[in-house]
Amino acid sequence: MRPKQSLASRVPVRCRRRALLLTHLSKAVASLGALAQQTLTHRRTLELIFLALLALVSVPALSAERVAGLKQPVTHPSSLISQADKALQLAIQGKQLYEAGKFSEAARVWQQAVNAYAQMGDSDGMTQILINIAEAQQALGLYPRACNTLLQAVGIAEPDCQTLTQENSNWQQQQDSLLKTLDAQPNSLNKANGLRSLGDVLQRLDNLDLSTQVLQLSLKVAKELASPQDQSAALLSLGNTERAKGNRARTRQDSASEQKLTPLRCLYKPSLGAAKKYYQQAASFYQQAATEGASPTTWVQAQLNRLSVLLETEALSEAQDLWTQIQSQLNNLPSTQTTVYAQINLAQSLSCLKQATAADVPSWTEIAQVLATAVQQAKSLGDQRAESFALGHLGGLYAQTQRQPEAQDLTQQALRLAQAIQAPDIAYQWQWQLGHLLRTQGDMAGAIPEALREASIAAYTEAFNTLQSLRSDLTATSSNVQFSFTESVEPVYRQLVDLLLQSNQTSQENLKQARDVIEALQLAELENLLRCSLQTAKPASVDPEVDPTAAVIYPIILDDRIEVILSLYGQPLRHYSKSLPKEQTLEDLLDTLRLNLQNRNGAGPGFLKLSQQVYGWLLGPLETELEKNGIKTLVFVLDGPLRNIPMAALHDGQHYLIEKYAVALNPSLQLLEPQPLSEVQLEVLAAGISQKIPDVPAPALPEVKQELEGISQITESLVLQNQEFTRQALENKINSRPFSVVHLATHGQFSSQPDETYIQAWDERLNVNELHTLLRTREQRRPDVIELLVLSACETASGDKRAALGLAGVAVRAGARSTLATLWQVNDKSTAELMAQFYNTLSNSGDLRVTKAKALQSAQLELLRRYEAPFYWAPYVLVGNWL
């Protein structure tokens, strides 16, 4: 199929010629030319933001067999001929518009062609044009719509892609039923093409297992029809899906700051475990795709994809051997958009190969010549998008060889072209690159001059603003967006903050901008995780005025240091910096600290040293200010791997932080605005599972029974236990009364994958999006706000370095004002004890309502008096509204 690129460059990769013959016309119609466009964009481009892998797409031509089979009306043959001619002309017009990058217009014209074929009763014609329409929809990023179009094309009467791709109680049955229906349909090239396109869309929608099954079915059909080119295309798409699985696995393995990533540098890291296995399988599929009777264009695409995967797996020797073969085949291709993008792709892979090996071959001159040829061919074709890409990458190449003036000039040319064609998704790349070039120019002069720093800040700010305008596109469609987000978006935010905070005398204007950029990064990360837009018509203030005794702390992880911004009510922002140790990465240090905290028998001997070290980074310089201002509650907007550490367990040498302050987390003050707890009696809907659930590989939680009993004795409660706790029962009860608290004591997990962030009911899992739907139904029926969602016995997924982000995602997506959860599972009576103390404090505070943060602090201090090990009292975190 094809790489699904950004709005700027999603173009087909595969080329097929099928003769279009009308036997009933007096004059034969020449066959439609190949529709071929391909692109494999560098990891740092916005294509990777949306895609991060290569897929191959074919826009099928109208088959000679189908056209030849048209039946003429007996009485009005001229009418049918006219209608067939109209349909054909519309198909050709749509193809021309698609090739020109006018995807919306192409889809509109092709829809007219579908109507024309429908009037002729030509189902085959309708099918092929529907597949074309789906390709145009994919080019526009409209993947759910493309999925429904393809389901219609392959014969599904009532297509509902959303139900098919979102996990629910009937999810597996629906998918099995779909596969059986598809398999039972008669074989045809239409079927092979439609299934292949559907498999690619499912990949985009992150349903990778179903994508694999559909693509395997496409491959099976192609083999039975003895169509080598269709087999090759299916194998190429299978390789892309395997690569998507590898990207997902790598996202979980790595959470370190990506600030070192620049628009010029490839940082290929060794792929381990599952990620490496998937990448190797992808390489195998690509190799098969290049040998199964592939056309020259498909061969080049498959080998380009394979070259990129070889770099991912550090198979550098094999990559060295492969690129010359690709170059030789490229030289034989005609000058088309396909060739232009292939040259850009090859140049980017060669640049990364050269950086990885420092070899003389290929030379920088050879790589530059490939890009220069791409520039000239793009100009001759009038393709300004391709020209912008080629010029920008050529500018990056000049920067690699320390030719700064030429690099800046080419980058500015690329930027002007992108802005002229209103392609912000391309423009941001060159704004970022220009900012980086200006900053590098200053670094080469020693301490960066103020004028260059300001110019660099201006360019980065433009890139940031462009990304903000694209936020709805960045929410996107798949885990591959997460994979590329850390490489192509996050560095822009962090590098801008780095520039803004380089001086100890940073102005209030720069401090506020840095805080706003970090808030925006938090929002972008959550949207990227949840794959939905969290933008609100009126964002909440990031300077809350409701609690003058609360301090908001922003720790920001940069390449060589931690920056901390402190926000106090009614006062200017404060900021300070702490250098990070060079002998150990921050991520490794925090991993060690967390392992100590999770020791049931007490923290290890090195625990206090580590805890004090992190305390010193985040809070050491703040102590005087906090005491002077009478601060009682600390609200942390945590960054990166700091999310995995409970702030309550940080130690100043004499006391844990929880002994001095109530502690809360907030993923973004723009989203979760603090509001005082309503002055009403707490009503709790408590649901839990203490018994072993049949066929669920999780142990019983016997202490849950005691936990629920304790809550019911303290508050006005309704309890659902074990078999009573089903999805439907939970939904019915939530809607039946104005519960202010929903307490769920059951197995659950927070993950960097939305479909693996779930709460276990007796009959099924409720993932984060289903939980949102369930609680949103309550919002639609009742005006009462859920003040608190408690998730007891849940934990962050082990081995997933970004799993704690899933906890923030649940807090935001659930819609409750606050969420109380645990960073790790505590299967002990201590949980029941803490919950009893928490509710007791929250329910019996008299006229002055105690805040939820202080109620949690009281409960944790009570456990601290009983249990010395932080394992028992530290993992409880309050996310969102702390009041």
mmCIF file of N, CA and C in Angstrom, residues 592-679:
data_model
loop_
_atom_site.group_PDB
_atom_site.id
_atom_site.type_symbol
_atom_site.label_atom_id
_atom_site.label_comp_id
_atom_site.label_asym_id
_atom_site.label_seq_id
_atom_site.Cartn_x
_atom_site.Cartn_y
_atom_site.Cartn_z
ATOM 1 N N THR A 592 15.762 3.449 39.851
ATOM 2 C CA THR A 592 16.318 2.875 41.080
ATOM 3 C C THR A 592 15.535 3.336 42.303
ATOM 4 N N LEU A 593 15.176 4.608 42.332
ATOM 5 C CA LEU A 593 14.398 5.138 43.448
ATOM 6 C C LEU A 593 13.048 4.449 43.537
ATOM 7 N N ARG A 594 12.391 4.255 42.419
ATOM 8 C CA ARG A 594 11.076 3.611 42.442
ATOM 9 C C ARG A 594 11.183 2.157 42.907
ATOM 10 N N LEU A 595 12.204 1.437 42.463
ATOM 11 C CA LEU A 595 12.388 0.066 42.919
ATOM 12 C C LEU A 595 12.541 0.009 44.429
ATOM 13 N N ASN A 596 13.272 0.949 44.995
ATOM 14 C CA ASN A 596 13.404 1.022 46.451
ATOM 15 C C ASN A 596 12.068 1.273 47.126
ATOM 16 N N LEU A 597 11.277 2.159 46.549
ATOM 17 C CA LEU A 597 9.991 2.498 47.138
ATOM 18 C C LEU A 597 9.027 1.314 47.120
ATOM 19 N N GLN A 598 9.187 0.425 46.146
ATOM 20 C CA GLN A 598 8.273 -0.700 46.019
ATOM 21 C C GLN A 598 8.721 -1.931 46.811
ATOM 22 N N ASN A 599 9.695 -1.761 47.655
ATOM 23 C CA ASN A 599 10.161 -2.859 48.507
ATOM 24 C C ASN A 599 9.264 -2.963 49.737
ATOM 25 N N ARG A 600 8.556 -4.071 49.870
ATOM 26 C CA ARG A 600 7.634 -4.253 50.996
ATOM 27 C C ARG A 600 8.342 -4.271 52.343
ATOM 28 N N ASN A 601 9.591 -4.698 52.331
ATOM 29 C CA ASN A 601 10.311 -4.875 53.594
ATOM 30 C C ASN A 601 11.052 -3.618 54.033
ATOM 31 N N GLY A 602 10.785 -2.526 53.382
ATOM 32 C CA GLY A 602 11.479 -1.288 53.736
ATOM 33 C C GLY A 602 12.437 -0.891 52.632
ATOM 34 N N ALA A 603 12.591 0.410 52.456
ATOM 35 C CA ALA A 603 13.461 0.910 51.406
ATOM 36 C C ALA A 603 14.894 0.471 51.650
ATOM 37 N N GLY A 604 15.636 0.248 50.566
ATOM 38 C CA GLY A 604 17.012 -0.193 50.665
ATOM 39 C C GLY A 604 17.926 0.862 51.258
ATOM 40 N N PRO A 605 19.173 0.508 51.511
ATOM 41 C CA PRO A 605 20.092 1.432 52.180
ATOM 42 C C PRO A 605 20.378 2.696 51.375
ATOM 43 N N GLY A 606 20.255 2.609 50.053
ATOM 44 C CA GLY A 606 20.535 3.793 49.252
ATOM 45 C C GLY A 606 19.321 4.663 49.008
ATOM 46 N N PHE A 607 18.170 4.259 49.581
ATOM 47 C CA PHE A 607 16.941 4.974 49.288
ATOM 48 C C PHE A 607 16.979 6.431 49.733
ATOM 49 N N LEU A 608 17.356 6.667 50.986
ATOM 50 C CA LEU A 608 17.307 8.040 51.511
ATOM 51 C C LEU A 608 18.215 8.973 50.723
ATOM 52 N N LYS A 609 19.364 8.473 50.297
ATOM 53 C CA LYS A 609 20.275 9.316 49.524
ATOM 54 C C LYS A 609 19.623 9.731 48.204
ATOM 55 N N LEU A 610 19.006 8.755 47.519
ATOM 56 C CA LEU A 610 18.347 9.066 46.257
ATOM 57 C C LEU A 610 17.159 10.010 46.457
ATOM 58 N N SER A 611 16.359 9.713 47.479
ATOM 59 C CA SER A 611 15.184 10.528 47.747
ATOM 60 C C SER A 611 15.579 11.965 48.087
ATOM 61 N N GLN A 612 16.636 12.118 48.861
ATOM 62 C CA GLN A 612 17.102 13.461 49.199
ATOM 63 C C GLN A 612 17.671 14.173 47.982
ATOM 64 N N GLN A 613 18.296 13.415 47.087
ATOM 65 C CA GLN A 613 18.856 14.015 45.889
ATOM 66 C C GLN A 613 17.744 14.616 45.024
ATOM 67 N N VAL A 614 16.667 13.853 44.808
ATOM 68 C CA VAL A 614 15.553 14.355 44.006
ATOM 69 C C VAL A 614 14.861 15.507 44.734
ATOM 70 N N TYR A 615 14.727 15.390 46.059
ATOM 71 C CA TYR A 615 14.153 16.485 46.855
ATOM 72 C C TYR A 615 14.960 17.768 46.652
ATOM 73 N N GLY A 616 16.275 17.632 46.661
ATOM 74 C CA GLY A 616 17.125 18.805 46.484
ATOM 75 C C GLY A 616 16.948 19.444 45.119
ATOM 76 N N TRP A 617 16.764 18.623 44.089
ATOM 77 C CA TRP A 617 16.547 19.172 42.750
ATOM 78 C C TRP A 617 15.241 19.949 42.661
ATOM 79 N N LEU A 618 14.175 19.363 43.217
ATOM 80 C CA LEU A 618 12.848 19.929 43.004
ATOM 81 C C LEU A 618 12.447 20.967 44.042
ATOM 82 N N LEU A 619 12.906 20.785 45.291
ATOM 83 C CA LEU A 619 12.361 21.598 46.378
ATOM 84 C C LEU A 619 13.390 22.322 47.226
ATOM 85 N N GLY A 620 14.665 21.914 47.117
ATOM 86 C CA GLY A 620 15.678 22.521 47.974
ATOM 87 C C GLY A 620 15.659 24.036 47.981
ATOM 88 N N PRO A 621 15.768 24.695 46.829
ATOM 89 C CA PRO A 621 15.797 26.161 46.810
ATOM 90 C C PRO A 621 14.446 26.809 47.130
ATOM 91 N N LEU A 622 13.370 25.999 47.234
ATOM 92 C CA LEU A 622 12.041 26.563 47.469
ATOM 93 C C LEU A 622 11.674 26.654 48.939
ATOM 94 N N GLU A 623 12.381 25.947 49.786
ATOM 95 C CA GLU A 623 11.926 25.776 51.165
ATOM 96 C C GLU A 623 11.637 27.096 51.854
ATOM 97 N N THR A 624 12.539 28.058 51.728
ATOM 98 C CA THR A 624 12.357 29.339 52.399
ATOM 99 C C THR A 624 11.107 30.050 51.896
ATOM 100 N N GLU A 625 10.917 30.069 50.578
ATOM 101 C CA GLU A 625 9.767 30.744 49.999
ATOM 102 C C GLU A 625 8.460 30.071 50.433
ATOM 103 N N LEU A 626 8.443 28.757 50.471
ATOM 104 C CA LEU A 626 7.242 28.041 50.862
ATOM 105 C C LEU A 626 6.870 28.331 52.310
ATOM 106 N N GLU A 627 7.861 28.325 53.183
ATOM 107 C CA GLU A 627 7.591 28.604 54.591
ATOM 108 C C GLU A 627 7.147 30.045 54.794
ATOM 109 N N LYS A 628 7.806 30.972 54.118
ATOM 110 C CA LYS A 628 7.505 32.402 54.282
ATOM 111 C C LYS A 628 6.079 32.710 53.846
ATOM 112 N N ASN A 629 5.578 31.979 52.842
ATOM 113 C CA ASN A 629 4.247 32.258 52.315
ATOM 114 C C ASN A 629 3.155 31.372 52.916
ATOM 115 N N GLY A 630 3.499 30.603 53.944
ATOM 116 C CA GLY A 630 2.501 29.787 54.620
ATOM 117 C C GLY A 630 1.851 28.740 53.741
ATOM 118 N N ILE A 631 2.646 28.133 52.862
ATOM 119 C CA ILE A 631 2.116 27.141 51.925
ATOM 120 C C ILE A 631 1.788 25.837 52.658
ATOM 121 N N LYS A 632 0.597 25.304 52.361
ATOM 122 C CA LYS A 632 0.146 24.058 52.978
ATOM 123 C C LYS A 632 0.020 22.903 51.977
ATOM 124 N N THR A 633 -0.161 23.248 50.710
ATOM 125 C CA THR A 633 -0.371 22.220 49.688
ATOM 126 C C THR A 633 0.557 22.476 48.508
ATOM 127 N N LEU A 634 1.212 21.419 48.040
ATOM 128 C CA LEU A 634 2.064 21.495 46.852
ATOM 129 C C LEU A 634 1.361 20.779 45.704
ATOM 130 N N VAL A 635 1.179 21.512 44.602
ATOM 131 C CA VAL A 635 0.557 20.945 43.405
ATOM 132 C C VAL A 635 1.637 20.819 42.344
ATOM 133 N N PHE A 636 1.959 19.591 41.952
ATOM 134 C CA PHE A 636 3.025 19.330 40.984
ATOM 135 C C PHE A 636 2.440 19.100 39.598
ATOM 136 N N VAL A 637 2.971 19.800 38.603
ATOM 137 C CA VAL A 637 2.714 19.488 37.200
ATOM 138 C C VAL A 637 3.965 18.766 36.715
ATOM 139 N N LEU A 638 3.942 17.437 36.837
ATOM 140 C CA LEU A 638 5.154 16.643 36.659
ATOM 141 C C LEU A 638 5.470 16.400 35.192
ATOM 142 N N ASP A 639 6.739 16.126 34.957
ATOM 143 C CA ASP A 639 7.262 15.984 33.605
ATOM 144 C C ASP A 639 7.947 14.637 33.451
ATOM 145 N N GLY A 640 7.697 13.962 32.333
ATOM 146 C CA GLY A 640 8.434 12.761 31.970
ATOM 147 C C GLY A 640 8.483 11.702 33.052
ATOM 148 N N PRO A 641 9.667 11.108 33.299
ATOM 149 C CA PRO A 641 9.780 10.006 34.259
ATOM 150 C C PRO A 641 9.523 10.417 35.702
ATOM 151 N N LEU A 642 9.467 11.707 36.004
ATOM 152 C CA LEU A 642 9.104 12.130 37.359
ATOM 153 C C LEU A 642 7.693 11.694 37.720
ATOM 154 N N ARG A 643 6.853 11.460 36.703
ATOM 155 C CA ARG A 643 5.480 11.019 36.976
ATOM 156 C C ARG A 643 5.440 9.658 37.663
ATOM 157 N N ASN A 644 6.509 8.872 37.526
ATOM 158 C CA ASN A 644 6.533 7.533 38.118
ATOM 159 C C ASN A 644 6.880 7.543 39.601
ATOM 160 N N ILE A 645 7.263 8.703 40.121
ATOM 161 C CA ILE A 645 7.714 8.796 41.511
ATOM 162 C C ILE A 645 6.666 9.508 42.353
ATOM 163 N N PRO A 646 6.211 8.893 43.477
ATOM 164 C CA PRO A 646 5.286 9.597 44.368
ATOM 165 C C PRO A 646 6.026 10.716 45.109
ATOM 166 N N MET A 647 5.612 11.944 44.877
ATOM 167 C CA MET A 647 6.286 13.091 45.495
ATOM 168 C C MET A 647 6.220 13.025 47.030
ATOM 169 N N ALA A 648 5.175 12.379 47.564
ATOM 170 C CA ALA A 648 5.018 12.291 49.019
ATOM 171 C C ALA A 648 6.207 11.623 49.682
ATOM 172 N N ALA A 649 6.944 10.765 48.962
ATOM 173 C CA ALA A 649 8.047 9.997 49.539
ATOM 174 C C ALA A 649 9.394 10.687 49.406
ATOM 175 N N LEU A 650 9.454 11.890 48.849
ATOM 176 C CA LEU A 650 10.728 12.612 48.823
ATOM 177 C C LEU A 650 11.106 13.013 50.240
ATOM 178 N N HIS A 651 12.400 13.014 50.512
ATOM 179 C CA HIS A 651 12.886 13.177 51.885
ATOM 180 C C HIS A 651 13.895 14.316 51.943
ATOM 181 N N ASP A 652 13.761 15.182 52.959
ATOM 182 C CA ASP A 652 14.673 16.327 53.095
ATOM 183 C C ASP A 652 15.837 16.058 54.037
ATOM 184 N N GLY A 653 15.958 14.811 54.503
ATOM 185 C CA GLY A 653 17.008 14.470 55.467
ATOM 186 C C GLY A 653 16.456 14.249 56.857
ATOM 187 N N GLN A 654 15.297 14.841 57.123
ATOM 188 C CA GLN A 654 14.646 14.662 58.426
ATOM 189 C C GLN A 654 13.208 14.179 58.296
ATOM 190 N N HIS A 655 12.526 14.644 57.263
ATOM 191 C CA HIS A 655 11.110 14.336 57.113
ATOM 192 C C HIS A 655 10.782 14.005 55.664
ATOM 193 N N TYR A 656 9.737 13.158 55.516
ATOM 194 C CA TYR A 656 9.151 12.971 54.199
ATOM 195 C C TYR A 656 8.348 14.210 53.843
ATOM 196 N N LEU A 657 8.190 14.434 52.543
ATOM 197 C CA LEU A 657 7.458 15.611 52.097
ATOM 198 C C LEU A 657 6.024 15.600 52.612
ATOM 199 N N ILE A 658 5.397 14.410 52.692
ATOM 200 C CA ILE A 658 4.011 14.318 53.121
ATOM 201 C C ILE A 658 3.856 14.742 54.580
ATOM 202 N N GLU A 659 4.936 14.722 55.342
ATOM 203 C CA GLU A 659 4.873 15.161 56.730
ATOM 204 C C GLU A 659 4.821 16.684 56.847
ATOM 205 N N LYS A 660 5.134 17.365 55.760
ATOM 206 C CA LYS A 660 5.169 18.829 55.781
ATOM 207 C C LYS A 660 4.060 19.465 54.949
ATOM 208 N N TYR A 661 3.644 18.778 53.890
ATOM 209 C CA TYR A 661 2.670 19.364 52.977
ATOM 210 C C TYR A 661 1.683 18.309 52.488
ATOM 211 N N ALA A 662 0.462 18.772 52.201
ATOM 212 C CA ALA A 662 -0.436 17.954 51.387
ATOM 213 C C ALA A 662 0.081 18.025 49.951
ATOM 214 N N VAL A 663 -0.065 16.919 49.229
ATOM 215 C CA VAL A 663 0.520 16.831 47.889
ATOM 216 C C VAL A 663 -0.559 16.420 46.887
ATOM 217 N N ALA A 664 -0.563 17.086 45.735
ATOM 218 C CA ALA A 664 -1.484 16.726 44.654
ATOM 219 C C ALA A 664 -0.749 16.855 43.326
ATOM 220 N N LEU A 665 -1.293 16.188 42.318
ATOM 221 C CA LEU A 665 -0.762 16.268 40.959
ATOM 222 C C LEU A 665 -1.817 16.901 40.061
ATOM 223 N N ASN A 666 -1.353 17.589 39.029
ATOM 224 C CA ASN A 666 -2.282 18.149 38.055
ATOM 225 C C ASN A 666 -1.632 18.065 36.685
ATOM 226 N N PRO A 667 -2.228 17.316 35.752
ATOM 227 C CA PRO A 667 -1.597 17.195 34.433
ATOM 228 C C PRO A 667 -1.584 18.501 33.665
ATOM 229 N N SER A 668 -2.557 19.380 33.932
ATOM 230 C CA SER A 668 -2.599 20.687 33.279
ATOM 231 C C SER A 668 -3.649 21.538 33.965
ATOM 232 N N LEU A 669 -3.232 22.692 34.450
ATOM 233 C CA LEU A 669 -4.194 23.573 35.102
ATOM 234 C C LEU A 669 -5.178 24.179 34.121
ATOM 235 N N GLN A 670 -4.864 24.102 32.814
ATOM 236 C CA GLN A 670 -5.810 24.584 31.813
ATOM 237 C C GLN A 670 -7.021 23.663 31.698
ATOM 238 N N LEU A 671 -6.852 22.392 32.127
ATOM 239 C CA LEU A 671 -7.924 21.414 31.977
ATOM 240 C C LEU A 671 -8.685 21.154 33.260
ATOM 241 N N LEU A 672 -7.957 21.027 34.363
ATOM 242 C CA LEU A 672 -8.578 20.632 35.627
ATOM 243 C C LEU A 672 -8.521 21.802 36.599
ATOM 244 N N GLU A 673 -9.539 22.628 36.542
ATOM 245 C CA GLU A 673 -9.572 23.844 37.348
ATOM 246 C C GLU A 673 -9.952 23.504 38.784
ATOM 247 N N PRO A 674 -9.204 24.012 39.777
ATOM 248 C CA PRO A 674 -9.537 23.713 41.167
ATOM 249 C C PRO A 674 -10.817 24.408 41.612
ATOM 250 N N GLN A 675 -11.693 23.643 42.266
ATOM 251 C CA GLN A 675 -12.922 24.190 42.825
ATOM 252 C C GLN A 675 -13.156 23.543 44.172
ATOM 253 N N PRO A 676 -13.641 24.319 45.162
ATOM 254 C CA PRO A 676 -13.877 23.746 46.500
ATOM 255 C C PRO A 676 -14.894 22.617 46.445
ATOM 256 N N LEU A 677 -14.750 21.669 47.345
ATOM 257 C CA LEU A 677 -15.675 20.546 47.462
ATOM 258 C C LEU A 677 -17.050 21.063 47.843
ATOM 259 N N SER A 678 -18.082 20.546 47.210
ATOM 260 C CA SER A 678 -19.452 20.996 47.479
ATOM 261 C C SER A 678 -19.812 20.751 48.933
ATOM 262 N N GLU A 679 -20.562 21.691 49.487
ATOM 263 C CA GLU A 679 -20.966 21.592 50.889
ATOM 264 C C GLU A 679 -22.195 20.685 51.031
#
